[in-house]
Amino acid sequence: RCSRSPPSPPRSRRSWSTDISFSGGTIDGGGRGGFPGIKLNGCHMIWVQGTVLQNFGVPTTRTNDGILDISSPGGPAFVSSCTVNNGGGRGIWTEGTGPFVITDNTCSNVNMDGIDCDSRTSLALVKFNTCDNNTRCGCFIEQGATFDHLIANAFSGNGRSAFSVWNNGVTGNEPATQDHTLACNDCVSGGIGF
């Protein structure tokens, strides 16, 4: 930019990261793990709809990532009608306070969980999803997560369990995992139901 006037002050990350939408298309990781297909941290008003995210590593080799990773949205985050398939980490991974609406997705063949409501995920509605053949769980709620609701999901063939609610590492700075609704979920085969 050419100008004699002083440049405008830099915008905060939040002001640059509002009203984000992905719709349709395929994001293919080419079989490489260790990075997400979509990572949105601290963004406000998110909608990911009808997108295919696939081949981010292999299910037999664990990586510490999520194929679709949303943390601390500071406003509503919607994930709907997506297909998340084949990865070394988590399928859909949330952290922080939502609200999150995760609906009508298919999450399959990942090393960890199809959907992971992780560290302090609060106010998540997880409904009408299909999570199958994931190494750990169809859906995992853990580490200080509160007020999350799993309603009418279909879980099958997941290694450890259909879904798991875990109170991991509660200390002075990590609250209890509590106040969840688990209703009308279909849990078939795999490890234990929940």
CSV table of N, CA and C in Angstrom, one decimal, residues 62-166:
chain,number,residue,atom,x,y,z
A,62,ARG,N,-0.9,-42.8,15.7
A,62,ARG,CA,-1.5,-41.7,16.4
A,62,ARG,C,-0.7,-40.4,16.2
A,63,THR,N,-1.4,-39.4,15.9
A,63,THR,CA,-0.9,-38.0,15.9
A,63,THR,C,-1.8,-37.2,16.9
A,64,ASN,N,-1.2,-36.1,17.4
A,64,ASN,CA,-1.9,-35.2,18.3
A,64,ASN,C,-2.5,-34.0,17.6
A,65,ASP,N,-3.5,-34.3,16.8
A,65,ASP,CA,-4.2,-33.2,16.1
A,65,ASP,C,-5.7,-33.6,15.9
A,66,GLY,N,-6.4,-32.7,15.3
A,66,GLY,CA,-7.7,-32.9,14.9
A,66,GLY,C,-7.9,-32.6,13.4
A,67,ILE,N,-8.6,-33.3,12.7
A,67,ILE,CA,-8.8,-33.0,11.2
A,67,ILE,C,-9.6,-31.7,11.1
A,68,LEU,N,-10.6,-31.6,11.9
A,68,LEU,CA,-11.4,-30.3,12.0
A,68,LEU,C,-11.3,-29.8,13.4
A,69,ASP,N,-10.5,-28.8,13.7
A,69,ASP,CA,-10.1,-28.3,15.0
A,69,ASP,C,-10.7,-26.9,15.3
A,70,ILE,N,-11.6,-26.8,16.2
A,70,ILE,CA,-12.2,-25.5,16.6
A,70,ILE,C,-12.0,-25.3,18.1
A,71,SER,N,-11.3,-24.2,18.5
A,71,SER,CA,-11.1,-24.0,19.9
A,71,SER,C,-11.4,-22.5,20.2
A,72,SER,N,-12.0,-22.3,21.4
A,72,SER,CA,-12.4,-21.0,21.9
A,72,SER,C,-13.0,-20.1,20.9
A,73,PRO,N,-14.2,-20.5,20.3
A,73,PRO,CA,-14.8,-19.7,19.3
A,73,PRO,C,-15.3,-18.3,19.7
A,74,GLY,N,-15.6,-18.1,20.9
A,74,GLY,CA,-16.1,-16.8,21.3
A,74,GLY,C,-17.4,-16.5,20.7
A,75,GLY,N,-18.1,-17.4,20.2
A,75,GLY,CA,-19.4,-17.2,19.6
A,75,GLY,C,-19.8,-18.5,19.0
A,76,PRO,N,-20.9,-18.6,18.3
A,76,PRO,CA,-21.4,-19.9,17.8
A,76,PRO,C,-20.5,-20.5,16.8
A,77,ALA,N,-20.4,-21.9,16.9
A,77,ALA,CA,-19.6,-22.6,15.8
A,77,ALA,C,-20.5,-23.8,15.4
A,78,PHE,N,-20.8,-23.8,14.1
A,78,PHE,CA,-21.7,-24.9,13.6
A,78,PHE,C,-20.8,-25.8,12.6
A,79,VAL,N,-21.0,-27.1,12.8
A,79,VAL,CA,-20.4,-28.1,11.9
A,79,VAL,C,-21.5,-29.0,11.5
A,80,SER,N,-21.9,-29.0,10.2
A,80,SER,CA,-23.0,-29.8,9.8
A,80,SER,C,-22.8,-30.4,8.4
A,81,SER,N,-23.3,-31.7,8.3
A,81,SER,CA,-23.3,-32.4,7.1
A,81,SER,C,-21.9,-32.6,6.5
A,82,CYS,N,-20.9,-32.7,7.3
A,82,CYS,CA,-19.5,-33.0,6.9
A,82,CYS,C,-19.1,-34.5,6.9
A,83,THR,N,-18.2,-34.9,6.1
A,83,THR,CA,-17.6,-36.2,6.2
A,83,THR,C,-16.2,-36.1,6.6
A,84,VAL,N,-15.8,-36.7,7.7
A,84,VAL,CA,-14.4,-36.6,8.2
A,84,VAL,C,-14.0,-38.1,8.2
A,85,ASN,N,-12.9,-38.4,7.4
A,85,ASN,CA,-12.5,-39.8,7.3
A,85,ASN,C,-11.0,-40.0,7.1
A,86,ASN,N,-10.5,-41.0,7.9
A,86,ASN,CA,-9.2,-41.5,7.7
A,86,ASN,C,-8.1,-40.5,8.2
A,87,GLY,N,-7.8,-40.6,9.5
A,87,GLY,CA,-6.8,-39.7,10.1
A,87,GLY,C,-6.1,-40.4,11.3
A,88,GLY,N,-4.9,-39.8,11.7
A,88,GLY,CA,-4.2,-40.3,12.8
A,88,GLY,C,-4.5,-39.7,14.1
A,89,GLY,N,-5.3,-38.6,14.2
A,89,GLY,CA,-5.7,-38.0,15.4
A,89,GLY,C,-7.2,-38.1,15.6
A,90,ARG,N,-7.8,-36.9,15.9
A,90,ARG,CA,-9.2,-36.8,16.2
A,90,ARG,C,-9.9,-36.4,14.9
A,91,GLY,N,-11.2,-36.7,14.8
A,91,GLY,CA,-12.0,-36.3,13.6
A,91,GLY,C,-12.4,-34.8,13.8
A,92,ILE,N,-13.5,-34.5,14.6
A,92,ILE,CA,-13.9,-33.2,14.9
A,92,ILE,C,-13.4,-32.9,16.4
A,93,TRP,N,-12.7,-31.9,16.6
A,93,TRP,CA,-12.1,-31.6,17.9
A,93,TRP,C,-12.5,-30.2,18.4
A,94,THR,N,-13.2,-30.2,19.5
A,94,THR,CA,-13.6,-28.9,20.1
A,94,THR,C,-12.9,-28.6,21.4
A,95,GLU,N,-12.6,-27.4,21.8
A,95,GLU,CA,-12.1,-27.0,23.1
A,95,GLU,C,-12.6,-25.6,23.4
A,96,GLY,N,-12.9,-25.4,24.7
A,96,GLY,CA,-13.4,-24.0,25.1
A,96,GLY,C,-14.9,-23.9,25.1
A,97,THR,N,-15.3,-22.7,25.4
A,97,THR,CA,-16.8,-22.4,25.5
A,97,THR,C,-17.3,-22.1,24.1
A,98,GLY,N,-18.4,-22.8,23.8
A,98,GLY,CA,-19.1,-22.5,22.5
A,98,GLY,C,-20.0,-21.3,22.5
A,99,PRO,N,-21.2,-21.5,22.1
A,99,PRO,CA,-21.9,-22.8,21.8
A,99,PRO,C,-21.4,-23.4,20.5
A,100,PHE,N,-21.3,-24.7,20.5
A,100,PHE,CA,-21.0,-25.6,19.4
A,100,PHE,C,-22.3,-26.3,19.0
A,101,VAL,N,-22.6,-26.4,17.7
A,101,VAL,CA,-23.6,-27.3,17.2
A,101,VAL,C,-23.0,-28.2,16.2
A,102,ILE,N,-22.9,-29.5,16.5
A,102,ILE,CA,-22.2,-30.5,15.6
A,102,ILE,C,-23.3,-31.5,15.2
A,103,THR,N,-23.7,-31.4,14.0
A,103,THR,CA,-24.9,-32.1,13.6
A,103,THR,C,-24.8,-32.7,12.2
A,104,ASP,N,-25.3,-34.0,12.1
A,104,ASP,CA,-25.5,-34.6,10.8
A,104,ASP,C,-24.1,-34.9,10.1
A,105,ASN,N,-23.1,-35.1,10.9
A,105,ASN,CA,-21.8,-35.4,10.3
A,105,ASN,C,-21.5,-36.9,10.3
A,106,THR,N,-20.5,-37.4,9.5
A,106,THR,CA,-20.0,-38.7,9.5
A,106,THR,C,-18.5,-38.7,9.8
A,107,CYS,N,-18.1,-39.3,10.9
A,107,CYS,CA,-16.7,-39.3,11.3
A,107,CYS,C,-16.3,-40.8,11.5
A,108,SER,N,-15.3,-41.2,10.6
A,108,SER,CA,-14.9,-42.6,10.5
A,108,SER,C,-13.4,-42.7,10.4
A,109,ASN,N,-12.9,-43.8,10.9
A,109,ASN,CA,-11.6,-44.3,10.7
A,109,ASN,C,-10.5,-43.3,11.1
A,110,VAL,N,-10.6,-42.8,12.4
A,110,VAL,CA,-9.5,-42.0,12.9
A,110,VAL,C,-9.0,-42.7,14.1
A,111,ASN,N,-7.7,-42.3,14.5
A,111,ASN,CA,-7.0,-43.1,15.5
A,111,ASN,C,-7.6,-42.8,16.9
A,112,MET,N,-8.1,-41.6,17.1
A,112,MET,CA,-8.6,-41.3,18.4
A,112,MET,C,-10.1,-41.3,18.4
A,113,ASP,N,-10.8,-40.2,18.4
A,113,ASP,CA,-12.2,-40.1,18.5
A,113,ASP,C,-12.8,-39.5,17.3
A,114,GLY,N,-14.0,-40.0,16.9
A,114,GLY,CA,-14.7,-39.3,15.8
A,114,GLY,C,-15.0,-37.9,16.1
A,115,ILE,N,-15.6,-37.6,17.3
A,115,ILE,CA,-15.8,-36.3,17.8
A,115,ILE,C,-15.2,-36.2,19.2
A,116,ASP,N,-14.4,-35.2,19.5
A,116,ASP,CA,-13.8,-35.1,20.8
A,116,ASP,C,-14.1,-33.7,21.4
A,117,CYS,N,-15.0,-33.7,22.4
A,117,CYS,CA,-15.3,-32.5,23.2
A,117,CYS,C,-14.3,-32.4,24.3
A,118,ASP,N,-13.2,-31.8,24.0
A,118,ASP,CA,-12.0,-31.9,24.8
A,118,ASP,C,-12.0,-30.7,25.8
A,119,SER,N,-10.8,-30.3,26.2
A,119,SER,CA,-10.5,-29.4,27.3
A,119,SER,C,-11.5,-28.3,27.5
A,120,ARG,N,-12.4,-28.4,28.5
A,120,ARG,CA,-13.3,-27.4,28.9
A,120,ARG,C,-14.4,-27.0,27.8
A,121,THR,N,-14.6,-28.0,26.9
A,121,THR,CA,-15.7,-27.7,25.9
A,121,THR,C,-17.0,-27.6,26.7
A,122,SER,N,-17.6,-26.5,26.5
A,122,SER,CA,-18.9,-26.2,27.1
A,122,SER,C,-19.9,-25.7,26.1
A,123,LEU,N,-21.2,-26.1,26.4
A,123,LEU,CA,-22.3,-25.7,25.6
A,123,LEU,C,-22.2,-26.3,24.2
A,124,ALA,N,-22.0,-27.6,24.1
A,124,ALA,CA,-21.9,-28.3,22.8
A,124,ALA,C,-23.2,-29.2,22.6
A,125,LEU,N,-23.8,-29.0,21.5
A,125,LEU,CA,-24.9,-29.9,21.1
A,125,LEU,C,-24.4,-30.8,20.0
A,126,VAL,N,-24.3,-32.1,20.3
A,126,VAL,CA,-23.7,-33.1,19.3
A,126,VAL,C,-24.9,-34.0,19.0
A,127,LYS,N,-25.5,-33.9,17.8
A,127,LYS,CA,-26.7,-34.6,17.5
A,127,LYS,C,-26.7,-35.1,16.0
A,128,PHE,N,-27.4,-36.3,15.9
A,128,PHE,CA,-27.6,-36.9,14.6
A,128,PHE,C,-26.3,-37.2,13.8
A,129,ASN,N,-25.2,-37.4,14.5
A,129,ASN,CA,-24.0,-37.8,13.8
A,129,ASN,C,-23.8,-39.3,13.7
A,130,THR,N,-23.0,-39.8,12.8
A,130,THR,CA,-22.6,-41.2,12.7
A,130,THR,C,-21.1,-41.2,12.9
A,131,CYS,N,-20.7,-42.0,13.9
A,131,CYS,CA,-19.3,-42.2,14.2
A,131,CYS,C,-19.0,-43.6,14.2
A,132,ASP,N,-18.2,-44.1,13.3
A,132,ASP,CA,-17.9,-45.5,13.2
A,132,ASP,C,-16.5,-45.9,12.9
A,133,ASN,N,-16.0,-47.0,13.4
A,133,ASN,CA,-14.7,-47.5,13.2
A,133,ASN,C,-13.6,-46.6,13.6
A,134,ASN,N,-13.7,-45.9,14.7
A,134,ASN,CA,-12.7,-45.0,15.2
A,134,ASN,C,-11.9,-45.9,16.2
A,135,THR,N,-10.6,-45.6,16.4
A,135,THR,CA,-9.8,-46.5,17.2
A,135,THR,C,-10.2,-46.3,18.7
A,136,ARG,N,-10.5,-45.1,19.2
A,136,ARG,CA,-10.8,-44.9,20.6
A,136,ARG,C,-12.3,-44.9,20.8
A,137,CYS,N,-12.9,-43.8,20.6
A,137,CYS,CA,-14.4,-43.6,20.9
A,137,CYS,C,-15.1,-43.0,19.7
A,138,GLY,N,-16.4,-43.2,19.6
A,138,GLY,CA,-17.2,-42.4,18.7
A,138,GLY,C,-17.2,-41.0,19.1
A,139,CYS,N,-17.5,-40.7,20.4
A,139,CYS,CA,-17.5,-39.3,20.9
A,139,CYS,C,-16.9,-39.4,22.3
A,140,PHE,N,-16.0,-38.5,22.6
A,140,PHE,CA,-15.3,-38.4,23.9
A,140,PHE,C,-15.6,-37.0,24.5
A,141,ILE,N,-16.1,-37.0,25.7
A,141,ILE,CA,-16.3,-35.8,26.5
A,141,ILE,C,-15.3,-35.8,27.7
A,142,GLU,N,-14.4,-34.8,27.8
A,142,GLU,CA,-13.4,-35.0,28.8
A,142,GLU,C,-12.9,-33.6,29.4
A,143,GLN,N,-12.0,-33.7,30.4
A,143,GLN,CA,-11.2,-32.6,30.9
A,143,GLN,C,-12.0,-31.3,31.2
A,144,GLY,N,-12.8,-31.3,32.1
A,144,GLY,CA,-13.5,-30.1,32.5
A,144,GLY,C,-14.6,-29.7,31.6
A,145,ALA,N,-15.1,-30.5,30.7
A,145,ALA,CA,-16.2,-30.2,29.8
A,145,ALA,C,-17.5,-30.1,30.6
A,146,THR,N,-18.4,-29.2,30.3
A,146,THR,CA,-19.6,-29.0,31.0
A,146,THR,C,-20.7,-28.7,30.0
A,147,PHE,N,-21.9,-29.1,30.4
A,147,PHE,CA,-23.2,-28.7,29.7
A,147,PHE,C,-23.1,-29.1,28.2
A,148,ASP,N,-22.6,-30.3,27.9
A,148,ASP,CA,-22.6,-30.9,26.6
A,148,ASP,C,-23.7,-31.9,26.4
A,149,HIS,N,-24.3,-32.0,25.2
A,149,HIS,CA,-25.4,-32.8,25.0
A,149,HIS,C,-25.2,-33.7,23.8
A,150,LEU,N,-25.2,-35.0,24.0
A,150,LEU,CA,-25.2,-36.0,22.9
A,150,LEU,C,-26.6,-36.6,22.7
A,151,ILE,N,-27.2,-36.3,21.6
A,151,ILE,CA,-28.5,-36.7,21.3
A,151,ILE,C,-28.7,-37.4,20.0
A,152,ALA,N,-29.2,-38.6,20.0
A,152,ALA,CA,-29.6,-39.3,18.8
A,152,ALA,C,-28.4,-39.5,17.8
A,153,ASN,N,-27.3,-39.9,18.3
A,153,ASN,CA,-26.1,-40.2,17.4
A,153,ASN,C,-26.1,-41.7,17.2
A,154,ALA,N,-25.4,-42.1,16.1
A,154,ALA,CA,-25.2,-43.6,15.9
A,154,ALA,C,-23.7,-43.9,16.0
A,155,PHE,N,-23.4,-44.8,16.9
A,155,PHE,CA,-22.0,-45.2,17.1
A,155,PHE,C,-21.9,-46.7,16.8
A,156,SER,N,-20.9,-47.1,16.0
A,156,SER,CA,-20.7,-48.5,15.8
A,156,SER,C,-19.2,-48.8,15.4
A,157,GLY,N,-18.7,-49.9,15.9
A,157,GLY,CA,-17.4,-50.4,15.6
A,157,GLY,C,-16.3,-49.6,16.2
A,158,ASN,N,-16.5,-48.7,17.2
A,158,ASN,CA,-15.4,-47.9,17.8
A,158,ASN,C,-14.7,-48.8,18.8
A,159,GLY,N,-13.3,-48.6,18.8
A,159,GLY,CA,-12.5,-49.5,19.6
A,159,GLY,C,-12.8,-49.6,21.0
A,160,ARG,N,-12.7,-48.5,21.8
A,160,ARG,CA,-12.9,-48.5,23.2
A,160,ARG,C,-14.3,-48.5,23.6
A,161,SER,N,-15.1,-47.5,23.0
A,161,SER,CA,-16.5,-47.3,23.4
A,161,SER,C,-17.2,-46.5,22.4
A,162,ALA,N,-18.5,-46.6,22.4
A,162,ALA,CA,-19.3,-45.7,21.6
A,162,ALA,C,-19.1,-44.3,22.0
A,163,PHE,N,-19.3,-44.0,23.3
A,163,PHE,CA,-18.9,-42.6,23.8
A,163,PHE,C,-18.4,-42.8,25.2
A,164,SER,N,-17.6,-41.8,25.6
A,164,SER,CA,-17.0,-41.9,26.9
A,164,SER,C,-17.1,-40.5,27.5
A,165,VAL,N,-17.4,-40.4,28.8
A,165,VAL,CA,-17.4,-39.2,29.6
A,165,VAL,C,-16.3,-39.4,30.6
A,166,TRP,N,-15.3,-38.6,30.6
A,166,TRP,CA,-14.0,-38.9,31.3
A,166,TRP,C,-13.7,-37.6,32.2
